[in-house]
Amino acid sequence: MSRTVYYAAVSADGYIADTDGGVGWLEPFNSPDLGYEAFLAKVGAVVLGRATYEQSLTFGPWPYSGRLGLIVTTRPIAGLPEDVRAVSVAELPAALAGLQAKVQDDVWVVGGGMTARGCLDGGFIDELELYVIPRLLGDGIPLFARRQAIVALELIQTKPFHNGVVMMRYRVDRQDRRA
């Protein structure tokens, strides 16, 4: 069975996008040194929220072709890429479990915050790989949508980069969940 990773760039104050869903603030920090290509090479499937899916299409052709995918949405979506299907939040646990059983490589929870929270609350996220960007946005889309439960994390790795970005990898402790 594959592992599921929430791999995300996040501002130092906890946001993955600005209030309009934009990620232009990340541009000065794009660097091949951060290891995105190596990470993507290990990904067999992706999970995206509807807004993240729609934003990914503004960057050009579907960036995850050849991979299975789930788009979490409340409305029908026409013209999905091959091997990608839309699911509701209620369908997400079963769909994600099925996806994990089908792929040998990692499943990447691309975002957004509500989808990531649903995957975390369902016990599907094994690791967080966060790239903390040295910017304070003040407001925006949080890394995880608001949640009540505490989830313990075990630090696996940290790595600072020359541009001020710090990578932090955590293992999710599924045994230690408190309200």
CSV table of N, CA and C in Angstrom, one decimal:
chain,number,residue,atom,x,y,z
A,1,MET,N,0.8,-1.2,0.0
A,1,MET,CA,0.0,0.0,0.0
A,1,MET,C,0.9,1.2,0.0
A,2,SER,N,0.4,2.3,-0.7
A,2,SER,CA,1.2,3.5,-0.8
A,2,SER,C,1.1,4.4,0.5
A,3,ARG,N,1.9,5.4,0.6
A,3,ARG,CA,1.8,6.3,1.6
A,3,ARG,C,1.1,7.6,1.0
A,4,THR,N,0.4,8.3,1.9
A,4,THR,CA,-0.2,9.5,1.4
A,4,THR,C,0.5,10.7,2.1
A,5,VAL,N,0.9,11.7,1.3
A,5,VAL,CA,1.7,12.8,1.8
A,5,VAL,C,1.0,14.1,1.4
A,6,TYR,N,0.9,15.0,2.4
A,6,TYR,CA,0.4,16.4,2.1
A,6,TYR,C,1.7,17.2,2.0
A,7,TYR,N,2.0,17.5,0.7
A,7,TYR,CA,3.2,18.2,0.3
A,7,TYR,C,2.8,19.6,-0.1
A,8,ALA,N,3.2,20.6,0.6
A,8,ALA,CA,2.7,21.9,0.4
A,8,ALA,C,3.7,23.0,0.7
A,9,ALA,N,3.6,24.1,0.0
A,9,ALA,CA,4.3,25.3,0.4
A,9,ALA,C,3.4,26.1,1.3
A,10,VAL,N,3.9,26.7,2.4
A,10,VAL,CA,3.1,27.4,3.3
A,10,VAL,C,3.8,28.6,3.8
A,11,SER,N,3.1,29.7,3.9
A,11,SER,CA,3.7,30.9,4.5
A,11,SER,C,4.1,30.7,5.9
A,12,ALA,N,4.9,31.5,6.4
A,12,ALA,CA,5.4,31.4,7.8
A,12,ALA,C,4.2,31.5,8.8
A,13,ASP,N,3.1,32.2,8.4
A,13,ASP,CA,1.9,32.3,9.3
A,13,ASP,C,0.8,31.3,8.9
A,14,GLY,N,1.2,30.2,8.1
A,14,GLY,CA,0.2,29.1,8.0
A,14,GLY,C,-0.7,29.1,6.8
A,15,TYR,N,-0.4,29.9,5.7
A,15,TYR,CA,-1.4,30.0,4.6
A,15,TYR,C,-0.7,29.4,3.3
A,16,ILE,N,-1.6,28.6,2.6
A,16,ILE,CA,-1.1,28.0,1.3
A,16,ILE,C,-1.4,28.9,0.1
A,17,ALA,N,-2.3,29.9,0.3
A,17,ALA,CA,-2.7,30.8,-0.8
A,17,ALA,C,-3.2,32.1,-0.2
A,18,ASP,N,-3.2,33.1,-1.0
A,18,ASP,CA,-3.7,34.4,-0.5
A,18,ASP,C,-5.2,34.4,-0.4
A,19,THR,N,-5.9,35.5,-0.1
A,19,THR,CA,-7.3,35.5,0.1
A,19,THR,C,-8.1,35.2,-1.2
A,20,ASP,N,-7.5,35.4,-2.3
A,20,ASP,CA,-8.1,35.2,-3.6
A,20,ASP,C,-7.7,33.8,-4.1
A,21,GLY,N,-7.0,33.0,-3.4
A,21,GLY,CA,-6.5,31.7,-3.8
A,21,GLY,C,-5.3,31.8,-4.6
A,22,GLY,N,-4.7,32.9,-4.7
A,22,GLY,CA,-3.5,33.1,-5.5
A,22,GLY,C,-2.2,32.6,-4.9
A,23,VAL,N,-1.3,32.2,-5.7
A,23,VAL,CA,0.0,31.7,-5.2
A,23,VAL,C,1.2,32.4,-5.8
A,24,GLY,N,0.9,33.6,-6.4
A,24,GLY,CA,2.0,34.4,-7.0
A,24,GLY,C,3.1,34.8,-6.0
A,25,TRP,N,2.8,34.8,-4.7
A,25,TRP,CA,3.8,35.2,-3.7
A,25,TRP,C,4.9,34.1,-3.6
A,26,LEU,N,4.6,32.9,-4.2
A,26,LEU,CA,5.6,31.8,-4.2
A,26,LEU,C,6.7,32.0,-5.3
A,27,GLU,N,6.4,32.8,-6.3
A,27,GLU,CA,7.3,32.9,-7.5
A,27,GLU,C,8.8,33.1,-7.1
A,28,PRO,N,9.1,34.1,-6.2
A,28,PRO,CA,10.5,34.3,-5.9
A,28,PRO,C,11.2,33.1,-5.3
A,29,PHE,N,10.5,32.1,-4.9
A,29,PHE,CA,11.1,31.0,-4.2
A,29,PHE,C,11.1,29.7,-5.0
A,30,ASN,N,10.6,29.8,-6.2
A,30,ASN,CA,10.7,28.6,-7.1
A,30,ASN,C,12.2,28.3,-7.4
A,31,SER,N,12.6,27.1,-7.1
A,31,SER,CA,14.0,26.7,-7.3
A,31,SER,C,14.0,25.2,-7.5
A,32,PRO,N,14.8,24.7,-8.5
A,32,PRO,CA,14.9,23.2,-8.6
A,32,PRO,C,15.6,22.6,-7.4
A,33,ASP,N,16.3,23.4,-6.6
A,33,ASP,CA,17.0,22.9,-5.4
A,33,ASP,C,16.0,22.4,-4.4
A,34,LEU,N,14.8,22.8,-4.4
A,34,LEU,CA,13.8,22.4,-3.4
A,34,LEU,C,13.3,20.9,-3.6
A,35,GLY,N,13.6,20.3,-4.7
A,35,GLY,CA,13.3,18.9,-4.8
A,35,GLY,C,11.9,18.5,-5.3
A,36,TYR,N,11.2,19.4,-5.9
A,36,TYR,CA,9.8,19.2,-6.4
A,36,TYR,C,9.8,18.0,-7.4
A,37,GLU,N,10.7,18.1,-8.4
A,37,GLU,CA,10.8,17.1,-9.5
A,37,GLU,C,11.0,15.7,-8.9
A,38,ALA,N,11.9,15.6,-7.9
A,38,ALA,CA,12.2,14.3,-7.3
A,38,ALA,C,10.9,13.8,-6.6
A,39,PHE,N,10.2,14.7,-5.9
A,39,PHE,CA,9.0,14.3,-5.2
A,39,PHE,C,8.0,13.8,-6.2
A,40,LEU,N,7.7,14.6,-7.2
A,40,LEU,CA,6.7,14.3,-8.2
A,40,LEU,C,7.0,12.9,-8.9
A,41,ALA,N,8.2,12.6,-9.1
A,41,ALA,CA,8.6,11.3,-9.7
A,41,ALA,C,8.1,10.1,-8.9
A,42,LYS,N,7.9,10.3,-7.6
A,42,LYS,CA,7.5,9.2,-6.7
A,42,LYS,C,5.9,9.2,-6.5
A,43,VAL,N,5.2,10.1,-7.2
A,43,VAL,CA,3.8,10.2,-7.0
A,43,VAL,C,3.0,9.4,-8.1
A,44,GLY,N,2.1,8.5,-7.6
A,44,GLY,CA,1.3,7.7,-8.5
A,44,GLY,C,-0.1,8.2,-8.6
A,45,ALA,N,-0.5,9.1,-7.6
A,45,ALA,CA,-1.9,9.6,-7.7
A,45,ALA,C,-2.0,10.9,-6.9
A,46,VAL,N,-3.0,11.7,-7.3
A,46,VAL,CA,-3.1,13.0,-6.6
A,46,VAL,C,-4.6,13.2,-6.1
A,47,VAL,N,-4.7,14.0,-5.1
A,47,VAL,CA,-6.0,14.4,-4.5
A,47,VAL,C,-6.1,15.9,-4.4
A,48,LEU,N,-7.1,16.5,-5.1
A,48,LEU,CA,-7.2,18.0,-5.1
A,48,LEU,C,-8.6,18.4,-4.7
A,49,GLY,N,-8.7,19.5,-4.0
A,49,GLY,CA,-10.0,20.2,-3.9
A,49,GLY,C,-10.4,20.8,-5.2
A,50,ARG,N,-11.6,21.2,-5.4
A,50,ARG,CA,-12.1,21.8,-6.6
A,50,ARG,C,-11.4,23.1,-7.0
A,51,ALA,N,-11.2,24.0,-6.0
A,51,ALA,CA,-10.6,25.2,-6.3
A,51,ALA,C,-9.1,25.0,-6.7
A,52,THR,N,-8.4,24.1,-6.0
A,52,THR,CA,-7.0,23.8,-6.4
A,52,THR,C,-7.0,23.2,-7.8
A,53,TYR,N,-7.9,22.3,-8.1
A,53,TYR,CA,-8.0,21.7,-9.4
A,53,TYR,C,-8.1,22.8,-10.5
A,54,GLU,N,-9.1,23.7,-10.3
A,54,GLU,CA,-9.4,24.8,-11.2
A,54,GLU,C,-8.1,25.7,-11.4
A,55,GLN,N,-7.5,26.0,-10.3
A,55,GLN,CA,-6.3,26.9,-10.3
A,55,GLN,C,-5.2,26.1,-11.1
A,56,SER,N,-5.0,24.8,-10.9
A,56,SER,CA,-3.9,24.1,-11.6
A,56,SER,C,-4.1,24.2,-13.1
A,57,LEU,N,-5.3,24.3,-13.6
A,57,LEU,CA,-5.6,24.4,-15.0
A,57,LEU,C,-5.2,25.7,-15.6
A,58,THR,N,-5.1,26.8,-14.7
A,58,THR,CA,-4.7,28.1,-15.2
A,58,THR,C,-3.2,28.1,-15.5
A,59,PHE,N,-2.4,27.2,-15.1
A,59,PHE,CA,-1.0,27.1,-15.3
A,59,PHE,C,-0.6,26.4,-16.6
A,60,GLY,N,-1.6,25.9,-17.3
A,60,GLY,CA,-1.3,25.2,-18.5
A,60,GLY,C,-2.0,23.8,-18.5
A,61,PRO,N,-1.5,22.9,-19.3
A,61,PRO,CA,-2.2,21.5,-19.4
A,61,PRO,C,-2.1,20.8,-18.0
A,62,TRP,N,-3.0,19.9,-17.8
A,62,TRP,CA,-3.1,19.1,-16.6
A,62,TRP,C,-1.7,18.6,-16.2
A,63,PRO,N,-1.1,19.1,-15.1
A,63,PRO,CA,0.3,18.8,-14.7
A,63,PRO,C,0.5,17.3,-14.2
A,64,TYR,N,-0.6,16.6,-14.0
A,64,TYR,CA,-0.4,15.3,-13.4
A,64,TYR,C,-0.8,14.1,-14.3
A,65,SER,N,-0.7,14.3,-15.6
A,65,SER,CA,-1.1,13.3,-16.5
A,65,SER,C,-0.3,12.0,-16.3
A,66,GLY,N,-1.0,10.9,-16.5
A,66,GLY,CA,-0.4,9.6,-16.2
A,66,GLY,C,-0.5,9.1,-14.8
A,67,ARG,N,-1.2,9.9,-14.0
A,67,ARG,CA,-1.4,9.6,-12.6
A,67,ARG,C,-3.0,9.5,-12.3
A,68,LEU,N,-3.4,8.7,-11.4
A,68,LEU,CA,-4.8,8.6,-11.0
A,68,LEU,C,-5.0,9.9,-10.2
A,69,GLY,N,-6.3,10.3,-10.2
A,69,GLY,CA,-6.6,11.5,-9.4
A,69,GLY,C,-8.1,11.5,-8.9
A,70,LEU,N,-8.2,12.2,-7.8
A,70,LEU,CA,-9.5,12.5,-7.2
A,70,LEU,C,-9.7,14.0,-7.1
A,71,ILE,N,-10.8,14.6,-7.5
A,71,ILE,CA,-11.1,16.0,-7.3
A,71,ILE,C,-12.3,16.0,-6.3
A,72,VAL,N,-12.1,16.6,-5.2
A,72,VAL,CA,-13.2,16.7,-4.1
A,72,VAL,C,-14.0,17.9,-4.4
A,73,THR,N,-15.3,17.7,-4.7
A,73,THR,CA,-16.2,18.8,-5.1
A,73,THR,C,-17.6,18.5,-4.6
A,74,THR,N,-18.4,19.6,-4.6
A,74,THR,CA,-19.8,19.5,-4.3
A,74,THR,C,-20.7,19.6,-5.6
A,75,ARG,N,-20.0,19.9,-6.7
A,75,ARG,CA,-20.7,20.1,-8.0
A,75,ARG,C,-20.1,19.2,-9.1
A,76,PRO,N,-20.9,18.8,-10.1
A,76,PRO,CA,-20.3,18.0,-11.2
A,76,PRO,C,-19.2,18.8,-11.9
A,77,ILE,N,-18.3,18.1,-12.5
A,77,ILE,CA,-17.2,18.7,-13.3
A,77,ILE,C,-17.2,18.0,-14.7
A,78,ALA,N,-17.2,18.8,-15.7
A,78,ALA,CA,-17.1,18.3,-17.1
A,78,ALA,C,-15.7,18.3,-17.5
A,79,GLY,N,-15.4,17.3,-18.4
A,79,GLY,CA,-14.1,17.3,-19.0
A,79,GLY,C,-12.9,17.0,-18.1
A,80,LEU,N,-13.1,16.1,-17.2
A,80,LEU,CA,-11.9,15.8,-16.3
A,80,LEU,C,-10.8,15.1,-17.1
A,81,PRO,N,-9.6,15.2,-16.7
A,81,PRO,CA,-8.5,14.5,-17.4
A,81,PRO,C,-8.7,13.0,-17.2
A,82,GLU,N,-8.0,12.3,-18.1
A,82,GLU,CA,-8.1,10.8,-18.1
A,82,GLU,C,-7.6,10.3,-16.7
A,83,ASP,N,-8.3,9.3,-16.2
A,83,ASP,CA,-7.9,8.6,-14.9
A,83,ASP,C,-8.2,9.5,-13.7
A,84,VAL,N,-9.0,10.6,-13.9
A,84,VAL,CA,-9.3,11.5,-12.7
A,84,VAL,C,-10.8,11.4,-12.6
A,85,ARG,N,-11.3,11.4,-11.3
A,85,ARG,CA,-12.8,11.4,-11.1
A,85,ARG,C,-13.1,12.4,-10.0
A,86,ALA,N,-14.3,12.9,-10.0
A,86,ALA,CA,-14.8,13.8,-9.0
A,86,ALA,C,-15.5,12.9,-7.9
A,87,VAL,N,-15.3,13.3,-6.6
A,87,VAL,CA,-15.9,12.7,-5.5
A,87,VAL,C,-16.4,13.8,-4.5
A,88,SER,N,-17.4,13.4,-3.8
A,88,SER,CA,-17.9,14.3,-2.7
A,88,SER,C,-17.1,14.1,-1.5
A,89,VAL,N,-17.2,15.0,-0.5
A,89,VAL,CA,-16.5,14.8,0.8
A,89,VAL,C,-16.9,13.5,1.4
A,90,ALA,N,-18.2,13.2,1.3
A,90,ALA,CA,-18.7,11.9,1.9
A,90,ALA,C,-18.1,10.7,1.2
A,91,GLU,N,-17.8,10.8,-0.1
A,91,GLU,CA,-17.2,9.7,-0.8
A,91,GLU,C,-15.7,9.6,-0.6
A,92,LEU,N,-15.1,10.7,-0.1
A,92,LEU,CA,-13.6,10.7,-0.1
A,92,LEU,C,-12.9,9.6,0.6
A,93,PRO,N,-13.4,9.2,1.8
A,93,PRO,CA,-12.7,8.1,2.5
A,93,PRO,C,-12.6,6.8,1.7
A,94,ALA,N,-13.7,6.4,1.1
A,94,ALA,CA,-13.7,5.1,0.4
A,94,ALA,C,-12.9,5.3,-0.9
A,95,ALA,N,-13.0,6.5,-1.6
A,95,ALA,CA,-12.3,6.7,-2.8
A,95,ALA,C,-10.8,6.8,-2.6
A,96,LEU,N,-10.4,7.4,-1.5
A,96,LEU,CA,-9.0,7.5,-1.2
A,96,LEU,C,-8.4,6.1,-0.8
A,97,ALA,N,-9.2,5.4,0.0
A,97,ALA,CA,-8.7,4.0,0.4
A,97,ALA,C,-8.5,3.2,-0.9
A,98,GLY,N,-9.4,3.3,-1.8
A,98,GLY,CA,-9.3,2.6,-3.1
A,98,GLY,C,-8.1,3.0,-3.9
A,99,LEU,N,-7.9,4.3,-3.9
A,99,LEU,CA,-6.7,4.9,-4.6
A,99,LEU,C,-5.4,4.4,-4.0
A,100,GLN,N,-5.3,4.4,-2.7
A,100,GLN,CA,-4.1,3.9,-2.0
A,100,GLN,C,-3.9,2.4,-2.3
A,101,ALA,N,-4.9,1.6,-2.5
A,101,ALA,CA,-4.7,0.2,-2.8
A,101,ALA,C,-4.3,0.0,-4.2
A,102,LYS,N,-4.6,0.9,-5.1
A,102,LYS,CA,-4.3,0.7,-6.6
A,102,LYS,C,-2.9,1.1,-6.9
A,103,VAL,N,-2.3,2.1,-6.2
A,103,VAL,CA,-1.0,2.6,-6.6
A,103,VAL,C,0.1,2.1,-5.7
A,104,GLN,N,1.3,1.9,-6.2
A,104,GLN,CA,2.4,1.6,-5.4
A,104,GLN,C,3.2,2.8,-5.0
A,105,ASP,N,3.1,3.9,-5.8
A,105,ASP,CA,3.8,5.1,-5.4
A,105,ASP,C,3.0,5.9,-4.5
A,106,ASP,N,3.5,7.1,-4.1
A,106,ASP,CA,2.9,7.9,-3.1
A,106,ASP,C,1.6,8.5,-3.7
A,107,VAL,N,0.7,8.8,-2.8
A,107,VAL,CA,-0.5,9.6,-3.1
A,107,VAL,C,-0.3,11.0,-2.5
A,108,TRP,N,-0.4,12.0,-3.4
A,108,TRP,CA,-0.1,13.4,-3.0
A,108,TRP,C,-1.4,14.1,-2.8
A,109,VAL,N,-1.6,14.6,-1.6
A,109,VAL,CA,-2.7,15.5,-1.3
A,109,VAL,C,-2.2,16.9,-1.7
A,110,VAL,N,-2.6,17.4,-2.8
A,110,VAL,CA,-2.1,18.6,-3.3
A,110,VAL,C,-2.7,19.8,-2.6
A,111,GLY,N,-4.0,19.7,-2.2
A,111,GLY,CA,-4.6,20.8,-1.5
A,111,GLY,C,-6.0,20.9,-2.0
A,112,GLY,N,-6.8,21.8,-1.5
A,112,GLY,CA,-6.5,22.9,-0.5
A,112,GLY,C,-6.8,22.4,0.9
A,113,GLY,N,-7.0,23.5,1.7
A,113,GLY,CA,-7.1,23.3,3.1
A,113,GLY,C,-8.2,22.4,3.6
A,114,MET,N,-9.4,22.5,2.9
A,114,MET,CA,-10.5,21.7,3.3
A,114,MET,C,-10.3,20.2,2.9
A,115,THR,N,-9.7,20.0,1.8
A,115,THR,CA,-9.5,18.6,1.3
A,115,THR,C,-8.4,18.0,2.2
A,116,ALA,N,-7.4,18.8,2.5
A,116,ALA,CA,-6.3,18.2,3.4
A,116,ALA,C,-6.9,17.9,4.8
A,117,ARG,N,-7.8,18.7,5.3
A,117,ARG,CA,-8.4,18.4,6.6
A,117,ARG,C,-9.2,17.2,6.5
A,118,GLY,N,-10.0,17.0,5.4
A,118,GLY,CA,-10.8,15.8,5.3
A,118,GLY,C,-9.9,14.5,5.2
A,119,CYS,N,-8.8,14.6,4.5
A,119,CYS,CA,-7.9,13.5,4.4
A,119,CYS,C,-7.2,13.2,5.8
A,120,LEU,N,-6.9,14.3,6.5
A,120,LEU,CA,-6.3,14.1,7.8
A,120,LEU,C,-7.3,13.5,8.8
A,121,ASP,N,-8.5,14.1,8.8
A,121,ASP,CA,-9.5,13.7,9.8
A,121,ASP,C,-9.9,12.2,9.5
A,122,GLY,N,-9.8,11.8,8.2
A,122,GLY,CA,-10.1,10.4,7.9
A,122,GLY,C,-9.0,9.4,8.2
A,123,GLY,N,-7.9,10.0,8.7
A,123,GLY,CA,-6.8,9.1,9.0
A,123,GLY,C,-6.0,8.6,7.8
A,124,PHE,N,-6.0,9.4,6.7
A,124,PHE,CA,-5.3,9.0,5.5
A,124,PHE,C,-4.0,9.6,5.2
A,125,ILE,N,-3.6,10.7,5.9
A,125,ILE,CA,-2.3,11.3,5.7
A,125,ILE,C,-1.3,10.7,6.6
A,126,ASP,N,-0.3,10.2,5.9
A,126,ASP,CA,0.8,9.5,6.6
A,126,ASP,C,1.9,10.5,7.0
A,127,GLU,N,2.2,11.5,6.1
A,127,GLU,CA,3.3,12.4,6.3
A,127,GLU,C,2.8,13.8,5.8
A,128,LEU,N,3.4,14.8,6.4
A,128,LEU,CA,3.4,16.2,5.9
A,128,LEU,C,4.8,16.5,5.5
A,129,GLU,N,4.9,17.1,4.3
A,129,GLU,CA,6.2,17.6,3.8
A,129,GLU,C,5.9,19.1,3.5
A,130,LEU,N,6.3,19.9,4.4
A,130,LEU,CA,6.0,21.4,4.3
A,130,LEU,C,7.2,22.2,3.9
A,131,TYR,N,7.0,23.1,3.0
A,131,TYR,CA,8.1,24.0,2.7
A,131,TYR,C,7.6,25.4,3.2
A,132,VAL,N,8.2,25.8,4.3
A,132,VAL,CA,7.8,27.1,4.9
A,132,VAL,C,8.5,28.2,4.2
A,133,ILE,N,7.7,29.1,3.7
A,133,ILE,CA,8.2,30.2,2.9
A,133,ILE,C,8.3,31.5,3.8
A,134,PRO,N,9.4,32.2,3.7
A,134,PRO,CA,9.6,33.3,4.6
A,134,PRO,C,8.8,34.5,4.2
A,135,ARG,N,7.5,34.4,4.3
A,135,ARG,CA,6.6,35.5,4.0
A,135,ARG,C,5.4,35.3,5.0
A,136,LEU,N,4.9,36.5,5.5
A,136,LEU,CA,3.7,36.5,6.3
A,136,LEU,C,2.6,37.1,5.4
A,137,LEU,N,1.6,36.3,5.2
A,137,LEU,CA,0.5,36.8,4.3
A,137,LEU,C,-0.6,37.5,5.1
A,138,GLY,N,-0.7,37.2,6.4
A,138,GLY,CA,-1.7,37.9,7.2
A,138,GLY,C,-3.1,37.3,7.1
A,139,ASP,N,-3.5,36.7,6.0
A,139,ASP,CA,-4.8,36.1,5.8
A,139,ASP,C,-4.7,35.3,4.5
A,140,GLY,N,-5.6,34.4,4.3
A,140,GLY,CA,-5.6,33.6,3.1
A,140,GLY,C,-6.2,32.2,3.4
A,141,ILE,N,-5.9,31.3,2.6
A,141,ILE,CA,-6.4,29.9,2.7
A,141,ILE,C,-5.4,29.1,3.6
A,142,PRO,N,-5.9,28.7,4.8
A,142,PRO,CA,-4.9,28.0,5.7
A,142,PRO,C,-4.5,26.6,5.2
A,143,LEU,N,-3.4,26.2,5.8
A,143,LEU,CA,-2.8,24.9,5.4
A,143,LEU,C,-3.9,23.8,5.7
A,144,PHE,N,-4.6,23.9,6.8
A,144,PHE,CA,-5.7,23.0,7.1
A,144,PHE,C,-6.9,23.9,7.4
A,145,ALA,N,-8.1,23.5,6.9
A,145,ALA,CA,-9.3,24.2,7.3
A,145,ALA,C,-9.5,24.0,8.8
A,146,ARG,N,-10.1,24.9,9.5
A,146,ARG,CA,-10.3,24.9,10.9
A,146,ARG,C,-10.8,23.5,11.4
A,147,ARG,N,-10.1,23.0,12.4
A,147,ARG,CA,-10.4,21.7,13.0
A,147,ARG,C,-10.3,21.8,14.5
A,148,GLN,N,-11.0,20.9,15.2
A,148,GLN,CA,-11.0,20.9,16.6
A,148,GLN,C,-10.0,19.9,17.3
A,149,ALA,N,-9.7,18.8,16.6
A,149,ALA,CA,-8.9,17.8,17.2
A,149,ALA,C,-7.4,18.1,17.1
A,150,ILE,N,-6.6,17.7,18.1
A,150,ILE,CA,-5.2,17.9,18.1
A,150,ILE,C,-4.6,16.6,17.5
A,151,VAL,N,-3.7,16.7,16.6
A,151,VAL,CA,-3.0,15.6,16.0
A,151,VAL,C,-1.5,15.7,16.2
A,152,ALA,N,-0.9,14.7,16.9
A,152,ALA,CA,0.5,14.8,17.2
A,152,ALA,C,1.3,14.4,15.9
A,153,LEU,N,2.4,15.1,15.8
A,153,LEU,CA,3.3,14.9,14.6
A,153,LEU,C,4.7,14.5,15.2
A,154,GLU,N,5.4,13.6,14.4
A,154,GLU,CA,6.7,13.3,14.8
A,154,GLU,C,7.7,13.9,13.7
A,155,LEU,N,8.6,14.7,14.1
A,155,LEU,CA,9.5,15.3,13.2
A,155,LEU,C,10.5,14.3,12.6
A,156,ILE,N,10.5,14.2,11.3
A,156,ILE,CA,11.4,13.2,10.6
A,156,ILE,C,12.6,13.9,10.0
A,157,GLN,N,12.4,15.1,9.5
A,157,GLN,CA,13.6,15.8,8.8
A,157,GLN,C,13.3,17.3,8.7
A,158,THR,N,14.4,18.1,8.8
A,158,THR,CA,14.3,19.5,8.5
A,158,THR,C,15.5,19.8,7.6
A,159,LYS,N,15.3,20.8,6.7
A,159,LYS,CA,16.3,21.2,5.8
A,159,LYS,C,16.1,22.6,5.4
A,160,PRO,N,17.1,23.5,5.7
A,160,PRO,CA,17.0,24.9,5.3
A,160,PRO,C,17.6,25.0,3.9
A,161,PHE,N,17.1,26.0,3.1
A,161,PHE,CA,17.6,26.3,1.8
A,161,PHE,C,18.2,27.7,1.8
A,162,HIS,N,19.0,28.0,0.8
A,162,HIS,CA,19.7,29.2,0.6
A,162,HIS,C,18.7,30.4,0.5
A,163,ASN,N,17.5,30.2,0.0
A,163,ASN,CA,16.6,31.3,-0.2
A,163,ASN,C,15.7,31.6,1.0
A,164,GLY,N,16.0,30.9,2.1
A,164,GLY,CA,15.2,31.2,3.3
A,164,GLY,C,14.1,30.2,3.6
A,165,VAL,N,13.8,29.3,2.6
A,165,VAL,CA,12.8,28.3,2.7
A,165,VAL,C,13.3,27.2,3.7
A,166,VAL,N,12.4,26.7,4.5
A,166,VAL,CA,12.8,25.5,5.4
A,166,VAL,C,11.8,24.4,5.1
A,167,MET,N,12.3,23.2,4.7
A,167,MET,CA,11.5,22.0,4.6
A,167,MET,C,11.4,21.3,5.9
A,168,MET,N,10.2,20.9,6.2
A,168,MET,CA,9.9,20.2,7.5
A,168,MET,C,9.1,18.9,7.1
A,169,ARG,N,9.6,17.8,7.4
A,169,ARG,CA,8.8,16.5,7.2
A,169,ARG,C,8.4,16.0,8.6
A,170,TYR,N,7.1,15.6,8.6
A,170,TYR,CA,6.5,15.1,9.9
A,170,TYR,C,5.8,13.8,9.5
A,171,ARG,N,5.8,12.8,10.4
A,171,ARG,CA,5.0,11.6,10.4
A,171,ARG,C,3.8,11.9,11.2
A,172,VAL,N,2.6,11.6,10.8
A,172,VAL,CA,1.4,11.8,11.5
A,172,VAL,C,1.2,10.6,12.5
A,173,ASP,N,1.0,11.0,13.8
A,173,ASP,CA,0.8,10.0,14.8
A,173,ASP,C,-0.7,9.7,14.9
A,174,ARG,N,-1.1,8.6,14.3
A,174,ARG,CA,-2.5,8.3,14.3
A,174,ARG,C,-3.1,7.8,15.6
A,175,GLN,N,-2.2,7.4,16.5
A,175,GLN,CA,-2.6,6.9,17.9
A,175,GLN,C,-2.9,8.0,18.8
A,176,ASP,N,-2.3,9.2,18.6
A,176,ASP,CA,-2.4,10.3,19.6
A,176,ASP,C,-3.3,11.4,19.0
A,177,ARG,N,-4.6,11.2,19.1
A,177,ARG,CA,-5.6,12.2,18.6
A,177,ARG,C,-6.5,12.6,19.8
A,178,ARG,N,-6.4,13.9,20.1
A,178,ARG,CA,-7.2,14.4,21.2
A,178,ARG,C,-8.1,15.5,20.7
A,179,ALA,N,-9.3,15.6,21.4
A,179,ALA,CA,-10.2,16.7,21.0
A,179,ALA,C,-9.8,18.0,21.7
